[in-house]
C-alpha positions in Angstrom: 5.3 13.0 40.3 4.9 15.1 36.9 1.5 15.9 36.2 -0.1 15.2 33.1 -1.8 18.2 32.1 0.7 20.6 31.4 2.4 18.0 29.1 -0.7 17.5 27.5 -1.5 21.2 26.7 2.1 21.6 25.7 1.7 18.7 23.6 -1.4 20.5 21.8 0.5 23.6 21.7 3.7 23.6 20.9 4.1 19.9 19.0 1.2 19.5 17.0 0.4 23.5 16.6 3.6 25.0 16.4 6.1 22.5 15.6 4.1 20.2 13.1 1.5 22.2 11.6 -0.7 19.6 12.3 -4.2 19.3 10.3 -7.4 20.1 12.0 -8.2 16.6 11.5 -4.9 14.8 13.2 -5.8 17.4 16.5 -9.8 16.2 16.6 -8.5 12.6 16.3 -5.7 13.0 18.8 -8.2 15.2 21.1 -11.1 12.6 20.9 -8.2 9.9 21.9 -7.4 12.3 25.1 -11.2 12.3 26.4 -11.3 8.8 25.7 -8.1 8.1 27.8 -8.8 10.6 30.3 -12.7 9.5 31.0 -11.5 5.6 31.4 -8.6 6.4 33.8 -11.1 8.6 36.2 -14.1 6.4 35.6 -14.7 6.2 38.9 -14.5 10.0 39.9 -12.1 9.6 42.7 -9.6 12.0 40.7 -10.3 14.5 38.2 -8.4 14.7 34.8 -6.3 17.9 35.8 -5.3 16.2 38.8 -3.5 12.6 37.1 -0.1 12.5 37.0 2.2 9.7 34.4 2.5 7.7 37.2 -1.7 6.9 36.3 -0.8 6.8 32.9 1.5 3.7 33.2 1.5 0.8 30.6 -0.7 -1.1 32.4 -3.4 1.7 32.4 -2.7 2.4 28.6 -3.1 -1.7 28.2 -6.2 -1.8 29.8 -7.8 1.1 28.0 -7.0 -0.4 24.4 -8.5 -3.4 25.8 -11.5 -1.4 26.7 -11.7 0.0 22.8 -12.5 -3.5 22.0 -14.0 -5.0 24.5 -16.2 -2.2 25.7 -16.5 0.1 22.7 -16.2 -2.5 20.2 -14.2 -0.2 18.3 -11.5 -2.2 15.5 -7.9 -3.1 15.4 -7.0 -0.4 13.0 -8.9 2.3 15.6 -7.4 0.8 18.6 -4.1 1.4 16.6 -4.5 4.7 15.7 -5.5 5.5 19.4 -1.9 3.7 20.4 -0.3 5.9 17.9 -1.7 9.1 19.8 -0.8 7.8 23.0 3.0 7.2 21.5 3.1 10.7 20.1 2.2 12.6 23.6 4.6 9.8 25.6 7.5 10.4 23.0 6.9 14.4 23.6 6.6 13.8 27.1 9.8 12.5 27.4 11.5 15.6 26.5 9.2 17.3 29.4 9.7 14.6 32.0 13.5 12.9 31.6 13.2 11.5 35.1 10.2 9.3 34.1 12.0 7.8 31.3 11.6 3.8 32.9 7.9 4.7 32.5 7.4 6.4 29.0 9.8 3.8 27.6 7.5 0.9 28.6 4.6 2.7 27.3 6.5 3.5 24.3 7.0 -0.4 23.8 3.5 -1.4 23.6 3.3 -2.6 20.4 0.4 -2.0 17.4 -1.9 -4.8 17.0 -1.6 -7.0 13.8 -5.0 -6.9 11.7 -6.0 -9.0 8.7 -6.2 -6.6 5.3 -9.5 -7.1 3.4 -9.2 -6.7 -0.3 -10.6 -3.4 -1.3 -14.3 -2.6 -2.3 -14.5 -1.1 -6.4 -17.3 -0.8 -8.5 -16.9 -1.9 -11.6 -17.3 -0.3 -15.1 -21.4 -1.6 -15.6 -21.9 -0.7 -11.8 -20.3 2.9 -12.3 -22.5 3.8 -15.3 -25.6 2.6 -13.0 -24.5 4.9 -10.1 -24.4 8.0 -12.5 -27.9 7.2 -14.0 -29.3 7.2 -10.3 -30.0 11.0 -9.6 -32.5 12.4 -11.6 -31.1 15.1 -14.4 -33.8 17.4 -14.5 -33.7 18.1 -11.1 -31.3 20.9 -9.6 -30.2 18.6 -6.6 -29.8 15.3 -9.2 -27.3 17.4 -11.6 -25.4 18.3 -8.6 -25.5 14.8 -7.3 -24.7 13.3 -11.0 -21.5 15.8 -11.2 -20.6 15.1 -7.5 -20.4 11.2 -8.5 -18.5 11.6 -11.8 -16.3 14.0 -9.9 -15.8 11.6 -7.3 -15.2 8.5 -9.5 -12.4 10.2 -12.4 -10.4 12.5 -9.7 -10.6 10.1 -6.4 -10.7 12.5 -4.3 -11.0 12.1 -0.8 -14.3 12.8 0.8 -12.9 15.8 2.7 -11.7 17.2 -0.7 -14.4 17.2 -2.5 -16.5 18.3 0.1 -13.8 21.0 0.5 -13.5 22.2 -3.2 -15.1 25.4 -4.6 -14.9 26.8 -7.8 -11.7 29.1 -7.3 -9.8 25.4 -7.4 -11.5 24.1 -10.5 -10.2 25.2 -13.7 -12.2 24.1 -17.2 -10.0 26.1 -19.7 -6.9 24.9 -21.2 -5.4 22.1 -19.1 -8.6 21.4 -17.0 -7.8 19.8 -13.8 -8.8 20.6 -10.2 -6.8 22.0 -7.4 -7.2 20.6 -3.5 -4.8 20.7 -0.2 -5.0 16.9 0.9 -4.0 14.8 3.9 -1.0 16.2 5.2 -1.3 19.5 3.9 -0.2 18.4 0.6 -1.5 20.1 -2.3 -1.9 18.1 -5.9 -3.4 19.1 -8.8 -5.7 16.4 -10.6 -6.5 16.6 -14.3 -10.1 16.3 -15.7 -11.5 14.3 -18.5 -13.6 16.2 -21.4 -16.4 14.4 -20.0 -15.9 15.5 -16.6 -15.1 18.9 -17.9 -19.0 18.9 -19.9 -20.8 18.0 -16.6 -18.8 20.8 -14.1 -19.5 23.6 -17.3 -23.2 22.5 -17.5 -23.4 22.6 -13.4 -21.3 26.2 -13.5 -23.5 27.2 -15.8 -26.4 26.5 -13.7 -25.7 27.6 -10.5 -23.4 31.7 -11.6 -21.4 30.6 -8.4 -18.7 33.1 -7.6 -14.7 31.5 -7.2 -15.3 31.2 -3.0 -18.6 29.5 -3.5 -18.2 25.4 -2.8 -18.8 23.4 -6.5 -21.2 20.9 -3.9 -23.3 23.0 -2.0 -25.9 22.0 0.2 -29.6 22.6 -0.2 -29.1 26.1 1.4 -26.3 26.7 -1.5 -24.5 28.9 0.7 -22.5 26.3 2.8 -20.7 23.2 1.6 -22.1 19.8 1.8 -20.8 18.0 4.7 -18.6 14.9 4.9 -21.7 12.6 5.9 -23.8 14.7 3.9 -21.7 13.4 0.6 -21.6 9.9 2.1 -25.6 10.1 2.1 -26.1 11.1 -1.4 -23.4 8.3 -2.4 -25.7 5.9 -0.6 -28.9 7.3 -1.7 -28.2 6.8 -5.2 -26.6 3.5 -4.7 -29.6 2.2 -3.5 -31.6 3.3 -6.4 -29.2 2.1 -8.3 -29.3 -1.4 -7.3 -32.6 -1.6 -9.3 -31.0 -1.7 -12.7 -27.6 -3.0 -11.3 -28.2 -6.3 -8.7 -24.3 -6.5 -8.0 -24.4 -2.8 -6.3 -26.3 -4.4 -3.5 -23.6 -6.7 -2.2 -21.3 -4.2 -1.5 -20.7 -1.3 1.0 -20.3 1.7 -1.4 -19.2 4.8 0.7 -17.2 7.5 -0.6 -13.8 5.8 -0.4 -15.3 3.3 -2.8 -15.4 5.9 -5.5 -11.7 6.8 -4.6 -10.7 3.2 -5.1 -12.7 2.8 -8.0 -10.7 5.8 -9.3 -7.2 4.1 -8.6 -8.7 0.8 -10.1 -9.6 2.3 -13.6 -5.9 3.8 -13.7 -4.5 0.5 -13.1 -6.7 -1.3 -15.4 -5.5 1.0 -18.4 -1.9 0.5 -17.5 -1.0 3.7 -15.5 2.3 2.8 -13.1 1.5 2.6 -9.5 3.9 5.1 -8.9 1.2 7.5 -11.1 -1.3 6.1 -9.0 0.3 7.7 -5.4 0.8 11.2 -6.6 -2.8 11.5 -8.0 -4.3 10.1 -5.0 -1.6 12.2 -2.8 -0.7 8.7 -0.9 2.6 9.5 0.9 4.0 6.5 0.1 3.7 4.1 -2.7 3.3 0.8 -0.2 0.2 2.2 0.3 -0.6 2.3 -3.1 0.1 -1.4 -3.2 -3.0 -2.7 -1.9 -5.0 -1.8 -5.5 -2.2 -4.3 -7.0 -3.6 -7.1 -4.6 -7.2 -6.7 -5.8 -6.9 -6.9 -9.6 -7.1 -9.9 -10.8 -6.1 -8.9 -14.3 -2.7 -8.0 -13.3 -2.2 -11.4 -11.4 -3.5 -12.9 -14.8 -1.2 -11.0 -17.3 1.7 -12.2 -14.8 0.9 -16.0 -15.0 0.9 -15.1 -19.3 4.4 -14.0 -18.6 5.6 -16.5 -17.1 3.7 -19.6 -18.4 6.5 -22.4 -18.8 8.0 -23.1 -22.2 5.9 -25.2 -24.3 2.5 -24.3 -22.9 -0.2 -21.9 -23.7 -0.6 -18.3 -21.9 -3.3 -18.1 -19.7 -5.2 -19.4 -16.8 -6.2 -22.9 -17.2 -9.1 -24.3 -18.5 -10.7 -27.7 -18.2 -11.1 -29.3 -21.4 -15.1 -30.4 -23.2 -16.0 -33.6 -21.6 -16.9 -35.0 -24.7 -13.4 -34.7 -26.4 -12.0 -36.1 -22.7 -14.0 -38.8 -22.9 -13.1 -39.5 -27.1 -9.3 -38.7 -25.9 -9.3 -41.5 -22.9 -10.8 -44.2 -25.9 
């Protein structure tokens, strides 16, 4: 029986490495999948990882270790699917490697993702947003770099990765002023700024005299970049102090992401085609762009004023005064 660990390591190697370029993130994800897999199948320490072969890797081993992602680990449907998806990668690799195994890596192969219910996205809207950016304090060094990390966030919706990511040599404020990142995927965009944007990054430039390698968000050391949880932090920080002035902040979960969607809803409140929309979040494809379409009302309410039946008025419908009801029924 083929054992699994050269497969694996080729797998690292010479798919995701060599063949597909693959993004430090995809090889933590798929690696943290591996250890998962690999500490559930040998549980029991009766076998050590280097020693399995696919023959302990069958479907009903795979089954029973996406059962214990939910069951055990509590972790969600969409995690337990991207875990499956992992799995599918190395078994569909694998099957180049190991032919004569094909029975097995085809019933693997078969199990299928699990179906998930999609919850309408979390925004902030436009009162909430001028709340957040009146949270850190502007005469303090770290509340200027929070107030320009938020606007940032909010006008470019960029990923929290990104804008952890971004230093000065990607952010020009001349003539065309738009910022420069390499997104998910290794796709690069650029994103164009707004004048106000453009003030708050000059007056933060100015402030700082960071040369081009230096990060635009640095931590409280200023030499290193804030971190991806560090950012998520500050969001929540400021969110809470927010809340004071703006109620409706506390009822929802605002993380970075909210900022990005918040981004994507302003464009499609102002008209911007969703197609726009992909290319300046750098979505691959536009379906996944579809999901801001489902949470604005407004569009669903301009659509029912197109196509109001002849005779009646535009708009949603509203009950009439109960005092002209009642002098109508007379």
């Amino acid at each position: 029986m083929t054992a699994i660990a050269p497969i694996m390591e080729g797998f690292f190697t010479e798919r995701l490495i060599g063949q597909r370029r693959a993004s430090g993130h995809t090889i933590a994800s798929y690696r943290d999948t591996f250890r998962l897999l690999l500490g559930y199948v040998t549980g029991d320490g009766r076998i050590s990882p280097s020693q399995l072969t696919l023959k302990d890797l069958d479907a009903t081993v795979i089954a029973g270790f996406l059962t214990h992602l939910e069951t055990e680990r509590h972790n969600s449907i969409r995690t337990r699917n991207n875990r499956l998806a992992a799995i599918h990668s190395l078994f569909a690799y694998a099957a180049l490697q190991a032919p004569e195994h094909a029975e097995l890596i085809a019933r693997v192969l078969a199990i299928p993702a699990k179906r998930h219910d999609r919850a309408i996205i979390c925004f902030l809207t436009d009162d909430e947003v001028d709340a957040l950016l009146a949270a850190p304090n502007p005469d303090t060094r770290l509340g200027h770099r929070d107030h320009a990390l938020l606007l940032t966030g909010i006008q470019t919706g960029l990923r929290v990765s990104e804008l952890a990511a971004l230093s000065w040599a990607d952010v020009a404020l001349g003539t065309g002023p738009h910022l420069r990142c390499h997104g998910k995927g290794r796709k690069e965009r650029i994103t164009p700024l707004t004048s106000h944007t453009v003030t708050v990054l000059a007056d933060w430039h100015a402030e700082v005299g960071p040369s081009p390698d230096d990060p635009v968000f640095p931590s409280r050391r200023q030499s290193s970049q804030l971190s991806t949880d560090g950012i998520a932090a500050i969001v929540a920080r400021h969110t809470n102090t927010a809340t004071t002035s703006c109620p409706s902040l506390g009822t929802k979960n605002v993380t970075p992401h909210v900022l990005r969607h918040t981004c994507a809803m302003r464009l499609l409140a102002v008209g911007v085609d969703i197609t726009i929309i992909a290319l300046w979040l750098g979505h691959e494809s536009v379906e996944t762009t579809q999901i801001y379409l489902h949470a604005d009302l407004a569009v669903k309410k301009r659509a029912i004023a197109r196509t109001a039946p002849i005779g009646t008025r535009p708009g949603r419908y509203q009950p009439p005064d109960t005092l002209l009801a009642f002098l109508d029924s007379l």
